[in-house]
Amino acid sequence: MKRFLKTIAALAFFLCSVPLSSAEETPSVPEPPTTILFIGNSFTYYNNLDKTVEDMLNVSGVPTQTTRVAPGGWRFHQHFKDAVPEKWTKPGAATLLKNQKWDYVVLQEYSSGAVAEYETFIEYGQKLAELARATSPDVKIILYETWARCDGMLEGYGDDDARRAEVLSAWTKRYSSPNDATTERLRYGLRGGYLDLQKKIDSLLAPVGDAFAVVGDRVNLFCDEGKNTPYHPNPWGTYLAGCVFYKTITGKSPLGLFERLKEAGKEYQLEPAGAAFLEGVADEVVK
């Protein structure tokens, strides 16, 4: 009996001295990534704005996965009706909104849509927001306010020759010696439209167009489009847009993002000083 008790005591001591096995430990489950759906057109897919935002968030400790539906020239009403270009093999925007849950949905209209087709812009912006919230009640919607462009802005004024002349004059100055009054006239129509929609759908606003206006001609943000008036973003313009989205989403300053991206092996074709300038502009514009 004594031998039996000694054996039990030894076994108990042994068990108490052995650390818990991995099977008994609670495994750590990584949090699911933040999911962002970009719905737009060429102002989104040029230079992969969605992936730029994804990189910025990931290197800042916010695991993120982005998806985009951005056929060239697409408008809100086409996205809502789930229209896709011929030979398009990916799901349309409406399908993705109905079948998946999203943390953020970014809505970007055709570059002149908020002015030239204001009523349609408002109507289908609301419909897309309702569609997103039907499946993802907690989704945060971000309106991607783009920048003004010459031919697109002129579409919005019909027979108002005086206003058309004013806008054309403003655009002419935009590419020579823009000033505060010029940029205000340029962005008024687009900004007013996006602000109206923001109020109707209770969304966030990424004021990329405002950031472009602040930069002015100090940094070239546009592609070389030959004889056409430039309006698509070059890598500098997309980087600025990414910084605006970064602060809109996180509330944190984008200052230092370029260095964090570089340390993570993400190469962006910018000069460090220029990148820092754009980060500073985005930091000031997004309040």
Short mmCIF file of C-alpha atoms in Angstrom, two decimals:
data_model
loop_
_atom_site.label_atom_id
_atom_site.label_comp_id
_atom_site.label_asym_id
_atom_site.label_seq_id
_atom_site.Cartn_x
_atom_site.Cartn_y
_atom_site.Cartn_z
CA MET A 1 0.00 0.00 0.00
CA LYS A 2 2.80 2.39 0.89
CA ARG A 3 4.50 1.57 -2.40
CA PHE A 4 1.23 2.35 -4.21
CA LEU A 5 0.86 5.71 -2.47
CA LYS A 6 4.44 6.62 -3.27
CA THR A 7 3.83 5.80 -6.91
CA ILE A 8 0.71 7.99 -7.00
CA ALA A 9 2.58 10.86 -5.32
CA ALA A 10 5.44 10.61 -7.79
CA LEU A 11 3.06 10.58 -10.72
CA ALA A 12 1.22 13.63 -9.39
CA PHE A 13 4.49 15.49 -8.95
CA PHE A 14 5.51 14.58 -12.48
CA LEU A 15 2.24 15.77 -13.97
CA CYS A 16 2.41 19.05 -12.09
CA SER A 17 5.93 19.68 -13.36
CA VAL A 18 5.10 19.07 -17.03
CA PRO A 19 3.92 22.19 -18.96
CA LEU A 20 0.54 22.13 -20.62
CA SER A 21 0.63 20.48 -24.02
CA SER A 22 -0.04 22.51 -27.12
CA ALA A 23 -3.36 20.66 -27.44
CA GLU A 24 -4.50 22.17 -24.15
CA GLU A 25 -3.49 25.71 -25.11
CA THR A 26 -6.02 27.98 -26.78
CA PRO A 27 -4.75 28.55 -30.31
CA SER A 28 -4.63 32.15 -31.45
CA VAL A 29 -6.95 32.80 -34.36
CA PRO A 30 -5.89 35.68 -36.60
CA GLU A 31 -8.51 38.33 -37.13
CA PRO A 32 -10.08 38.30 -40.59
CA PRO A 33 -8.73 41.02 -42.88
CA THR A 34 -10.58 44.24 -43.53
CA THR A 35 -12.38 43.84 -46.86
CA ILE A 36 -12.82 46.75 -49.25
CA LEU A 37 -14.75 46.70 -52.52
CA PHE A 38 -13.86 49.46 -55.01
CA ILE A 39 -16.66 50.18 -57.50
CA GLY A 40 -15.61 52.65 -60.18
CA ASN A 41 -13.84 52.97 -63.53
CA SER A 42 -10.50 54.09 -64.94
CA PHE A 43 -9.87 56.59 -62.14
CA THR A 44 -9.77 53.52 -59.88
CA TYR A 45 -7.93 50.97 -62.03
CA TYR A 46 -5.19 53.31 -63.32
CA ASN A 47 -2.03 52.34 -61.41
CA ASN A 48 -4.13 49.99 -59.22
CA LEU A 49 -5.49 52.42 -56.65
CA ASP A 50 -7.18 49.54 -54.81
CA LYS A 51 -3.90 47.68 -54.34
CA THR A 52 -2.13 50.90 -53.35
CA VAL A 53 -4.63 51.35 -50.52
CA GLU A 54 -4.28 47.66 -49.62
CA ASP A 55 -0.49 47.99 -49.39
CA MET A 56 -0.71 51.16 -47.28
CA LEU A 57 -3.05 49.53 -44.78
CA ASN A 58 -1.14 46.24 -44.63
CA VAL A 59 2.24 47.87 -43.91
CA SER A 60 0.54 49.92 -41.20
CA GLY A 61 -0.70 46.86 -39.32
CA VAL A 62 -4.23 46.70 -40.71
CA PRO A 63 -4.57 43.38 -42.62
CA THR A 64 -6.61 44.24 -45.69
CA GLN A 65 -7.90 42.62 -48.87
CA THR A 66 -9.29 44.75 -51.69
CA THR A 67 -11.41 43.84 -54.70
CA ARG A 68 -12.35 46.11 -57.56
CA VAL A 69 -14.98 46.30 -60.29
CA ALA A 70 -13.81 49.15 -62.51
CA PRO A 71 -14.48 48.88 -66.25
CA GLY A 72 -13.42 51.96 -68.18
CA GLY A 73 -16.04 54.71 -68.25
CA TRP A 74 -18.55 52.84 -66.09
CA ARG A 75 -21.27 54.72 -64.24
CA PHE A 76 -23.29 54.05 -61.09
CA HIS A 77 -26.36 52.91 -63.00
CA GLN A 78 -24.34 50.32 -64.94
CA HIS A 79 -22.84 48.94 -61.73
CA PHE A 80 -26.25 48.75 -60.06
CA LYS A 81 -27.69 46.85 -63.03
CA ASP A 82 -24.70 44.47 -62.84
CA ALA A 83 -23.67 45.34 -66.37
CA VAL A 84 -20.18 44.21 -67.37
CA PRO A 85 -18.20 44.69 -70.58
CA GLU A 86 -18.11 42.01 -73.25
CA LYS A 87 -15.69 39.17 -72.40
CA TRP A 88 -15.61 40.33 -68.76
CA THR A 89 -15.08 37.16 -66.69
CA LYS A 90 -15.39 38.57 -63.17
CA PRO A 91 -18.58 39.14 -61.12
CA GLY A 92 -20.23 42.52 -61.49
CA ALA A 93 -20.63 45.02 -58.67
CA ALA A 94 -24.22 44.11 -57.81
CA THR A 95 -23.35 40.40 -57.59
CA LEU A 96 -20.47 41.11 -55.22
CA LEU A 97 -22.62 43.39 -53.07
CA LYS A 98 -25.39 40.79 -52.82
CA ASN A 99 -23.23 37.73 -52.21
CA GLN A 100 -20.43 38.94 -49.94
CA LYS A 101 -20.10 40.98 -46.78
CA TRP A 102 -17.82 44.00 -46.93
CA ASP A 103 -16.27 46.27 -44.34
CA TYR A 104 -15.96 49.16 -46.80
CA VAL A 105 -17.47 49.87 -50.20
CA VAL A 106 -15.95 52.66 -52.31
CA LEU A 107 -18.20 54.31 -54.90
CA GLN A 108 -16.67 56.28 -57.76
CA GLU A 109 -18.81 57.75 -60.54
CA TYR A 110 -17.73 58.65 -64.06
CA SER A 111 -15.51 61.72 -63.95
CA SER A 112 -18.27 64.17 -64.89
CA GLY A 113 -21.26 62.21 -63.63
CA ALA A 114 -21.86 64.25 -60.50
CA VAL A 115 -22.33 67.32 -62.72
CA ALA A 116 -23.42 66.16 -66.16
CA GLU A 117 -25.93 63.57 -64.92
CA TYR A 118 -26.60 64.81 -61.42
CA GLU A 119 -30.05 63.26 -60.95
CA THR A 120 -28.92 59.84 -62.17
CA PHE A 121 -25.78 60.11 -60.05
CA ILE A 122 -27.84 60.74 -56.90
CA GLU A 123 -30.45 58.09 -57.70
CA TYR A 124 -28.06 55.25 -58.38
CA GLY A 125 -25.60 56.27 -55.70
CA GLN A 126 -28.45 55.78 -53.23
CA LYS A 127 -29.42 52.47 -54.79
CA LEU A 128 -25.88 51.12 -54.58
CA ALA A 129 -25.67 52.17 -50.93
CA GLU A 130 -28.96 50.40 -50.17
CA LEU A 131 -27.77 47.29 -51.98
CA ALA A 132 -24.52 47.25 -50.01
CA ARG A 133 -26.28 47.65 -46.65
CA ALA A 134 -28.84 44.96 -47.40
CA THR A 135 -26.10 42.31 -47.15
CA SER A 136 -23.56 44.21 -45.02
CA PRO A 137 -25.56 46.29 -42.49
CA ASP A 138 -22.39 47.59 -40.82
CA VAL A 139 -20.58 48.46 -44.04
CA LYS A 140 -18.90 51.87 -44.25
CA ILE A 141 -19.45 53.50 -47.62
CA ILE A 142 -16.82 55.87 -48.98
CA LEU A 143 -17.53 58.25 -51.84
CA TYR A 144 -14.45 58.73 -54.00
CA GLU A 145 -14.67 62.41 -55.00
CA THR A 146 -12.56 62.70 -58.12
CA TRP A 147 -11.12 65.80 -59.77
CA ALA A 148 -12.55 68.04 -62.47
CA ARG A 149 -11.71 67.51 -66.12
CA CYS A 150 -12.18 69.89 -69.02
CA ASP A 151 -14.42 68.06 -71.49
CA GLY A 152 -16.40 66.33 -68.76
CA MET A 153 -17.14 69.50 -66.84
CA LEU A 154 -18.40 71.23 -69.97
CA GLU A 155 -21.05 68.53 -70.41
CA GLY A 156 -22.83 69.72 -67.29
CA TYR A 157 -23.90 73.21 -68.38
CA GLY A 158 -26.06 72.64 -71.45
CA ASP A 159 -26.99 75.95 -73.09
CA ASP A 160 -25.46 78.10 -70.35
CA ASP A 161 -22.80 79.59 -72.63
CA ALA A 162 -21.57 82.05 -70.01
CA ARG A 163 -20.96 79.27 -67.49
CA ARG A 164 -19.35 77.06 -70.13
CA ALA A 165 -16.99 79.91 -71.05
CA GLU A 166 -16.14 80.44 -67.39
CA VAL A 167 -15.34 76.77 -66.86
CA LEU A 168 -13.32 76.58 -70.08
CA SER A 169 -11.34 79.62 -68.98
CA ALA A 170 -10.75 78.05 -65.60
CA TRP A 171 -9.47 74.87 -67.23
CA THR A 172 -7.13 76.85 -69.45
CA LYS A 173 -5.65 78.45 -66.34
CA ARG A 174 -5.53 75.07 -64.59
CA TYR A 175 -2.76 73.99 -66.90
CA SER A 176 -0.84 77.26 -66.80
CA SER A 177 -1.15 79.35 -63.65
CA PRO A 178 -4.03 78.12 -61.46
CA ASN A 179 -5.03 80.09 -58.39
CA ASP A 180 -7.50 79.51 -55.56
CA ALA A 181 -10.43 81.01 -57.45
CA THR A 182 -9.70 78.84 -60.47
CA THR A 183 -9.53 75.58 -58.56
CA GLU A 184 -12.69 76.46 -56.64
CA ARG A 185 -14.62 76.96 -59.88
CA LEU A 186 -13.20 73.74 -61.27
CA ARG A 187 -14.15 71.52 -58.39
CA TYR A 188 -17.43 73.14 -57.37
CA GLY A 189 -19.71 71.01 -59.52
CA LEU A 190 -18.16 67.69 -58.61
CA ARG A 191 -17.69 68.50 -54.95
CA GLY A 192 -21.23 69.79 -54.62
CA GLY A 193 -22.62 66.61 -56.16
CA TYR A 194 -20.61 64.30 -53.92
CA LEU A 195 -21.49 66.31 -50.81
CA ASP A 196 -25.19 66.07 -51.69
CA LEU A 197 -24.94 62.29 -52.09
CA GLN A 198 -22.91 61.97 -48.90
CA LYS A 199 -25.71 63.57 -46.91
CA LYS A 200 -28.36 61.35 -48.49
CA ILE A 201 -26.57 58.06 -47.80
CA ASP A 202 -24.67 59.00 -44.62
CA SER A 203 -21.28 58.00 -45.97
CA LEU A 204 -17.64 58.95 -45.65
CA LEU A 205 -16.05 61.16 -48.30
CA ALA A 206 -12.54 60.71 -49.69
CA PRO A 207 -11.83 64.23 -51.04
CA VAL A 208 -9.26 63.24 -53.64
CA GLY A 209 -10.35 66.03 -55.98
CA ASP A 210 -9.71 68.58 -53.23
CA ALA A 211 -6.20 67.18 -52.74
CA PHE A 212 -5.52 67.46 -56.49
CA ALA A 213 -6.67 71.09 -56.42
CA VAL A 214 -4.35 71.87 -53.48
CA VAL A 215 -1.36 70.36 -55.28
CA GLY A 216 -2.12 72.38 -58.41
CA ASP A 217 0.84 72.42 -60.77
CA ARG A 218 3.50 71.92 -58.09
CA VAL A 219 3.56 68.21 -58.93
CA ASN A 220 2.33 66.71 -62.19
CA LEU A 221 -0.41 64.25 -61.21
CA PHE A 222 -1.59 63.37 -64.72
CA CYS A 223 -0.63 60.93 -67.46
CA ASP A 224 0.73 62.11 -70.78
CA GLU A 225 -2.29 61.53 -73.04
CA GLY A 226 -0.83 62.96 -76.21
CA LYS A 227 -3.03 65.56 -77.89
CA ASN A 228 -5.89 64.98 -75.45
CA THR A 229 -6.32 67.03 -72.30
CA PRO A 230 -4.73 64.94 -69.54
CA TYR A 231 -7.10 63.72 -66.87
CA HIS A 232 -6.11 60.17 -65.86
CA PRO A 233 -3.78 59.95 -62.86
CA ASN A 234 -0.13 59.02 -63.20
CA PRO A 235 1.56 57.11 -60.31
CA TRP A 236 1.94 60.37 -58.37
CA GLY A 237 -1.77 61.09 -58.67
CA THR A 238 -2.68 57.57 -57.60
CA TYR A 239 -0.31 57.74 -54.64
CA LEU A 240 -1.96 60.98 -53.51
CA ALA A 241 -5.39 59.35 -53.85
CA GLY A 242 -4.15 56.38 -51.82
CA CYS A 243 -2.97 58.67 -49.03
CA VAL A 244 -6.38 60.36 -48.95
CA PHE A 245 -8.09 56.99 -48.63
CA TYR A 246 -5.63 55.86 -45.96
CA LYS A 247 -6.49 58.77 -43.68
CA THR A 248 -10.21 58.57 -44.51
CA ILE A 249 -10.25 54.93 -43.40
CA THR A 250 -7.87 54.99 -40.44
CA GLY A 251 -8.10 58.58 -39.23
CA LYS A 252 -4.31 58.49 -38.99
CA SER A 253 -1.76 60.67 -40.73
CA PRO A 254 -0.28 59.20 -43.93
CA LEU A 255 3.08 60.85 -43.18
CA GLY A 256 5.83 58.23 -43.39
CA LEU A 257 3.87 55.77 -45.52
CA PHE A 258 6.41 55.82 -48.34
CA GLU A 259 9.19 54.68 -46.00
CA ARG A 260 7.02 51.93 -44.51
CA LEU A 261 6.13 50.72 -47.97
CA LYS A 262 9.78 50.70 -48.99
CA GLU A 263 10.80 48.75 -45.88
CA ALA A 264 8.13 46.17 -46.72
CA GLY A 265 9.51 45.73 -50.23
CA LYS A 266 6.71 47.65 -51.93
CA GLU A 267 8.26 49.73 -54.66
CA TYR A 268 6.46 52.86 -55.85
CA GLN A 269 7.91 54.97 -58.64
CA LEU A 270 8.14 58.19 -56.64
CA GLU A 271 10.89 60.25 -55.13
CA PRO A 272 10.90 60.26 -51.31
CA ALA A 273 10.63 64.05 -51.05
CA GLY A 274 7.73 64.16 -53.51
CA ALA A 275 5.96 61.32 -51.72
CA ALA A 276 6.34 63.14 -48.40
CA PHE A 277 4.84 66.28 -49.94
CA LEU A 278 1.80 64.36 -51.20
CA GLU A 279 1.40 62.65 -47.83
CA GLY A 280 1.36 66.09 -46.20
CA VAL A 281 -1.29 67.39 -48.61
CA ALA A 282 -3.55 64.38 -47.93
CA ASP A 283 -3.02 64.83 -44.19
CA GLU A 284 -4.19 68.44 -44.39
CA VAL A 285 -7.11 67.89 -46.78
CA VAL A 286 -8.74 65.02 -44.88
CA LYS A 287 -10.16 66.45 -41.68
#
